[in-house]
Amino acid sequence: MPEDFTTCGAELIGRSIRVLPVIDSTNDLLKAEAEDSISDEGDIIITEHQTAGRGRLNRQWESPPGKSLLLSILLKPEILSEKLQLAGLMVSLGVLDGLSGYLESENIRLKWPNDLMAGGRKLCGILSDAGVDKTGRNFVITGIGININQTPVDFTELLRDTATSLYIMTGCQHSRSAVLKLVIARVDEHYRRLKTEGGDWIAPAWLKRAGITGREIEIIDNNNTIRGICRGLNENGALLLELPDGVVREIYSGDVN
Ligand code: BTN
């Protein structure tokens, strides 16, 4: 029996959940709808299969049909446009809390900017696309891909050594709707906090679950590698990297190693 995702919503996030069997990219459709102001804050599009799923830094996001959670959420957080990166960090915290609650485990960590890692392997990726609607209001689409029931052979050879899924972590199949309900509930909680309190709490809360402050890290961006000590995040969610000469640089994109 197909799983029913339409009843997994919370107070604000997922008041409307649309399920499409196949689509190019949930982010692309929801962004087009948000630009035309025909979708509302909190709306979710979820699909069983993407033919052109997108990842960060122009990468592809591939997943065999029916094995993962592939969804996008429309957020209108009313924060300054330079702080929109905080929306992605907030969603990654919500997904982390939802998955940690589901697994009753604290073993999942955050990796800047928005990845969720388990045992050093990627369990979830999040892609944020910002835009402006017809009324001039800023919005962010946060697209979430959570690996749920993939076995190792479901991943391409390239990803097999770096990706994981709930199935690989636990050795059993999981109900995607049960996971989704918990994830949406926690994202909803964090989003409503962002709307009432602003975003100042997000970077410190995110850092607690990433464990990178004070550690030596490597940032790879456009074939450039820079090394330094992580000094946390700034108020906009940029990573602070102390270079060997003592200068602290704000990093807005790239991969962390
Ligand atoms: C990354 O880690 O590179 C981000 C991956 C984000 C993938 C999700 S799947 C649902 C949504 N639609 C997309 O096209 N991408 C995001």
mmCIF file with all atom_site columns, N, CA and C in Angstrom, residues 120-148:
data_model
loop_
_atom_site.group_PDB
_atom_site.id
_atom_site.type_symbol
_atom_site.label_atom_id
_atom_site.label_alt_id
_atom_site.label_comp_id
_atom_site.label_asym_id
_atom_site.label_entity_id
_atom_site.label_seq_id
_atom_site.pdbx_PDB_ins_code
_atom_site.Cartn_x
_atom_site.Cartn_y
_atom_site.Cartn_z
_atom_site.occupancy
_atom_site.B_iso_or_equiv
_atom_site.pdbx_formal_charge
_atom_site.auth_seq_id
_atom_site.auth_comp_id
_atom_site.auth_asym_id
_atom_site.auth_atom_id
_atom_site.pdbx_PDB_model_num
ATOM 1  N N  . GLY A 1 120 ? 30.053 9.440  9.805  1.00 0.00 ? 120 GLY A N  1
ATOM 2  C CA . GLY A 1 120 ? 30.907 10.052 8.776  1.00 0.00 ? 120 GLY A CA 1
ATOM 3  C C  . GLY A 1 120 ? 30.318 9.991  7.376  1.00 0.00 ? 120 GLY A C  1
ATOM 4  N N  . ARG A 1 121 ? 29.095 9.464  7.233  1.00 0.00 ? 121 ARG A N  1
ATOM 5  C CA . ARG A 1 121 ? 28.472 9.364  5.899  1.00 0.00 ? 121 ARG A CA 1
ATOM 6  C C  . ARG A 1 121 ? 27.229 10.236 5.824  1.00 0.00 ? 121 ARG A C  1
ATOM 7  N N  . LYS A 1 122 ? 26.910 10.648 4.587  1.00 0.00 ? 122 LYS A N  1
ATOM 8  C CA . LYS A 1 122 ? 25.795 11.602 4.427  1.00 0.00 ? 122 LYS A CA 1
ATOM 9  C C  . LYS A 1 122 ? 24.443 10.884 4.451  1.00 0.00 ? 122 LYS A C  1
ATOM 10 N N  . LEU A 1 123 ? 23.579 11.360 5.360  1.00 0.00 ? 123 LEU A N  1
ATOM 11 C CA . LEU A 1 123 ? 22.240 10.792 5.517  1.00 0.00 ? 123 LEU A CA 1
ATOM 12 C C  . LEU A 1 123 ? 21.194 11.703 4.889  1.00 0.00 ? 123 LEU A C  1
ATOM 13 N N  . CYS A 1 124 ? 21.469 12.994 4.876  1.00 0.00 ? 124 CYS A N  1
ATOM 14 C CA . CYS A 1 124 ? 20.482 13.947 4.369  1.00 0.00 ? 124 CYS A CA 1
ATOM 15 C C  . CYS A 1 124 ? 21.197 15.173 3.810  1.00 0.00 ? 124 CYS A C  1
ATOM 16 N N  . GLY A 1 125 ? 20.646 15.697 2.721  1.00 0.00 ? 125 GLY A N  1
ATOM 17 C CA . GLY A 1 125 ? 21.161 16.950 2.160  1.00 0.00 ? 125 GLY A CA 1
ATOM 18 C C  . GLY A 1 125 ? 20.029 17.954 2.051  1.00 0.00 ? 125 GLY A C  1
ATOM 19 N N  . ILE A 1 126 ? 20.369 19.217 2.187  1.00 0.00 ? 126 ILE A N  1
ATOM 20 C CA . ILE A 1 126 ? 19.355 20.278 2.124  1.00 0.00 ? 126 ILE A CA 1
ATOM 21 C C  . ILE A 1 126 ? 19.842 21.368 1.176  1.00 0.00 ? 126 ILE A C  1
ATOM 22 N N  . LEU A 1 127 ? 18.941 21.771 0.300  1.00 0.00 ? 127 LEU A N  1
ATOM 23 C CA . LEU A 1 127 ? 19.269 22.796 -0.690 1.00 0.00 ? 127 LEU A CA 1
ATOM 24 C C  . LEU A 1 127 ? 18.298 23.961 -0.531 1.00 0.00 ? 127 LEU A C  1
ATOM 25 N N  . SER A 1 128 ? 18.836 25.162 -0.287 1.00 0.00 ? 128 SER A N  1
ATOM 26 C CA . SER A 1 128 ? 17.974 26.339 -0.143 1.00 0.00 ? 128 SER A CA 1
ATOM 27 C C  . SER A 1 128 ? 18.043 27.188 -1.405 1.00 0.00 ? 128 SER A C  1
ATOM 28 N N  . ASP A 1 129 ? 16.872 27.595 -1.884 1.00 0.00 ? 129 ASP A N  1
ATOM 29 C CA . ASP A 1 129 ? 16.784 28.515 -3.024 1.00 0.00 ? 129 ASP A CA 1
ATOM 30 C C  . ASP A 1 129 ? 15.963 29.718 -2.583 1.00 0.00 ? 129 ASP A C  1
ATOM 31 N N  . ALA A 1 130 ? 16.556 30.895 -2.668 1.00 0.00 ? 130 ALA A N  1
ATOM 32 C CA . ALA A 1 130 ? 15.835 32.097 -2.236 1.00 0.00 ? 130 ALA A CA 1
ATOM 33 C C  . ALA A 1 130 ? 15.176 32.777 -3.427 1.00 0.00 ? 130 ALA A C  1
ATOM 34 N N  . GLY A 1 131 ? 14.119 33.540 -3.174 1.00 0.00 ? 131 GLY A N  1
ATOM 35 C CA . GLY A 1 131 ? 13.443 34.284 -4.239 1.00 0.00 ? 131 GLY A CA 1
ATOM 36 C C  . GLY A 1 131 ? 12.557 35.364 -3.650 1.00 0.00 ? 131 GLY A C  1
ATOM 37 N N  . VAL A 1 132 ? 11.846 36.050 -4.553 1.00 0.00 ? 132 VAL A N  1
ATOM 38 C CA . VAL A 1 132 ? 10.951 37.130 -4.147 1.00 0.00 ? 132 VAL A CA 1
ATOM 39 C C  . VAL A 1 132 ? 9.602  36.883 -4.814 1.00 0.00 ? 132 VAL A C  1
ATOM 40 N N  . ASP A 1 133 ? 8.501  37.005 -4.061 1.00 0.00 ? 133 ASP A N  1
ATOM 41 C CA . ASP A 1 133 ? 7.189  36.737 -4.668 1.00 0.00 ? 133 ASP A CA 1
ATOM 42 C C  . ASP A 1 133 ? 6.611  37.992 -5.311 1.00 0.00 ? 133 ASP A C  1
ATOM 43 N N  . LYS A 1 134 ? 5.400  37.883 -5.838 1.00 0.00 ? 134 LYS A N  1
ATOM 44 C CA . LYS A 1 134 ? 4.793  38.987 -6.597 1.00 0.00 ? 134 LYS A CA 1
ATOM 45 C C  . LYS A 1 134 ? 4.575  40.231 -5.747 1.00 0.00 ? 134 LYS A C  1
ATOM 46 N N  . THR A 1 135 ? 4.470  40.043 -4.429 1.00 0.00 ? 135 THR A N  1
ATOM 47 C CA . THR A 1 135 ? 4.217  41.196 -3.561 1.00 0.00 ? 135 THR A CA 1
ATOM 48 C C  . THR A 1 135 ? 5.536  41.802 -3.060 1.00 0.00 ? 135 THR A C  1
ATOM 49 N N  . GLY A 1 136 ? 6.658  41.235 -3.507 1.00 0.00 ? 136 GLY A N  1
ATOM 50 C CA . GLY A 1 136 ? 7.961  41.758 -3.105 1.00 0.00 ? 136 GLY A CA 1
ATOM 51 C C  . GLY A 1 136 ? 8.491  41.120 -1.823 1.00 0.00 ? 136 GLY A C  1
ATOM 52 N N  . ARG A 1 137 ? 7.804  40.086 -1.354 1.00 0.00 ? 137 ARG A N  1
ATOM 53 C CA . ARG A 1 137 ? 8.245  39.447 -0.108 1.00 0.00 ? 137 ARG A CA 1
ATOM 54 C C  . ARG A 1 137 ? 9.287  38.349 -0.394 1.00 0.00 ? 137 ARG A C  1
ATOM 55 N N  . ASN A 1 138 ? 10.352 38.340 0.433  1.00 0.00 ? 138 ASN A N  1
ATOM 56 C CA . ASN A 1 138 ? 11.378 37.302 0.281  1.00 0.00 ? 138 ASN A CA 1
ATOM 57 C C  . ASN A 1 138 ? 10.826 35.941 0.685  1.00 0.00 ? 138 ASN A C  1
ATOM 58 N N  . PHE A 1 139 ? 11.285 34.915 -0.013 1.00 0.00 ? 139 PHE A N  1
ATOM 59 C CA . PHE A 1 139 ? 10.958 33.555 0.432  1.00 0.00 ? 139 PHE A CA 1
ATOM 60 C C  . PHE A 1 139 ? 12.183 32.670 0.270  1.00 0.00 ? 139 PHE A C  1
ATOM 61 N N  . VAL A 1 140 ? 12.150 31.527 0.943  1.00 0.00 ? 140 VAL A N  1
ATOM 62 C CA . VAL A 1 140 ? 13.196 30.512 0.779  1.00 0.00 ? 140 VAL A CA 1
ATOM 63 C C  . VAL A 1 140 ? 12.515 29.169 0.558  1.00 0.00 ? 140 VAL A C  1
ATOM 64 N N  . ILE A 1 141 ? 12.958 28.458 -0.456 1.00 0.00 ? 141 ILE A N  1
ATOM 65 C CA . ILE A 1 141 ? 12.529 27.070 -0.639 1.00 0.00 ? 141 ILE A CA 1
ATOM 66 C C  . ILE A 1 141 ? 13.630 26.210 -0.024 1.00 0.00 ? 141 ILE A C  1
ATOM 67 N N  . THR A 1 142 ? 13.260 25.362 0.941  1.00 0.00 ? 142 THR A N  1
ATOM 68 C CA . THR A 1 142 ? 14.277 24.439 1.450  1.00 0.00 ? 142 THR A CA 1
ATOM 69 C C  . THR A 1 142 ? 13.905 23.043 0.985  1.00 0.00 ? 142 THR A C  1
ATOM 70 N N  . GLY A 1 143 ? 14.768 22.495 0.174  1.00 0.00 ? 143 GLY A N  1
ATOM 71 C CA . GLY A 1 143 ? 14.558 21.156 -0.381 1.00 0.00 ? 143 GLY A CA 1
ATOM 72 C C  . GLY A 1 143 ? 15.342 20.158 0.450  1.00 0.00 ? 143 GLY A C  1
ATOM 73 N N  . ILE A 1 144 ? 14.647 19.093 0.838  1.00 0.00 ? 144 ILE A N  1
ATOM 74 C CA . ILE A 1 144 ? 15.252 18.120 1.765  1.00 0.00 ? 144 ILE A CA 1
ATOM 75 C C  . ILE A 1 144 ? 15.263 16.736 1.111  1.00 0.00 ? 144 ILE A C  1
ATOM 76 N N  . GLY A 1 145 ? 16.409 16.103 1.110  1.00 0.00 ? 145 GLY A N  1
ATOM 77 C CA . GLY A 1 145 ? 16.508 14.718 0.634  1.00 0.00 ? 145 GLY A CA 1
ATOM 78 C C  . GLY A 1 145 ? 17.037 13.862 1.771  1.00 0.00 ? 145 GLY A C  1
ATOM 79 N N  . ILE A 1 146 ? 16.195 12.962 2.289  1.00 0.00 ? 146 ILE A N  1
ATOM 80 C CA . ILE A 1 146 ? 16.641 12.093 3.403  1.00 0.00 ? 146 ILE A CA 1
ATOM 81 C C  . ILE A 1 146 ? 16.689 10.656 2.892  1.00 0.00 ? 146 ILE A C  1
ATOM 82 N N  . ASN A 1 147 ? 17.849 10.031 3.061  1.00 0.00 ? 147 ASN A N  1
ATOM 83 C CA . ASN A 1 147 ? 18.004 8.642  2.624  1.00 0.00 ? 147 ASN A CA 1
ATOM 84 C C  . ASN A 1 147 ? 17.356 7.721  3.662  1.00 0.00 ? 147 ASN A C  1
ATOM 85 N N  . ILE A 1 148 ? 16.325 6.988  3.227  1.00 0.00 ? 148 ILE A N  1
ATOM 86 C CA . ILE A 1 148 ? 15.586 6.176  4.205  1.00 0.00 ? 148 ILE A CA 1
ATOM 87 C C  . ILE A 1 148 ? 15.831 4.669  3.975  1.00 0.00 ? 148 ILE A C  1
#
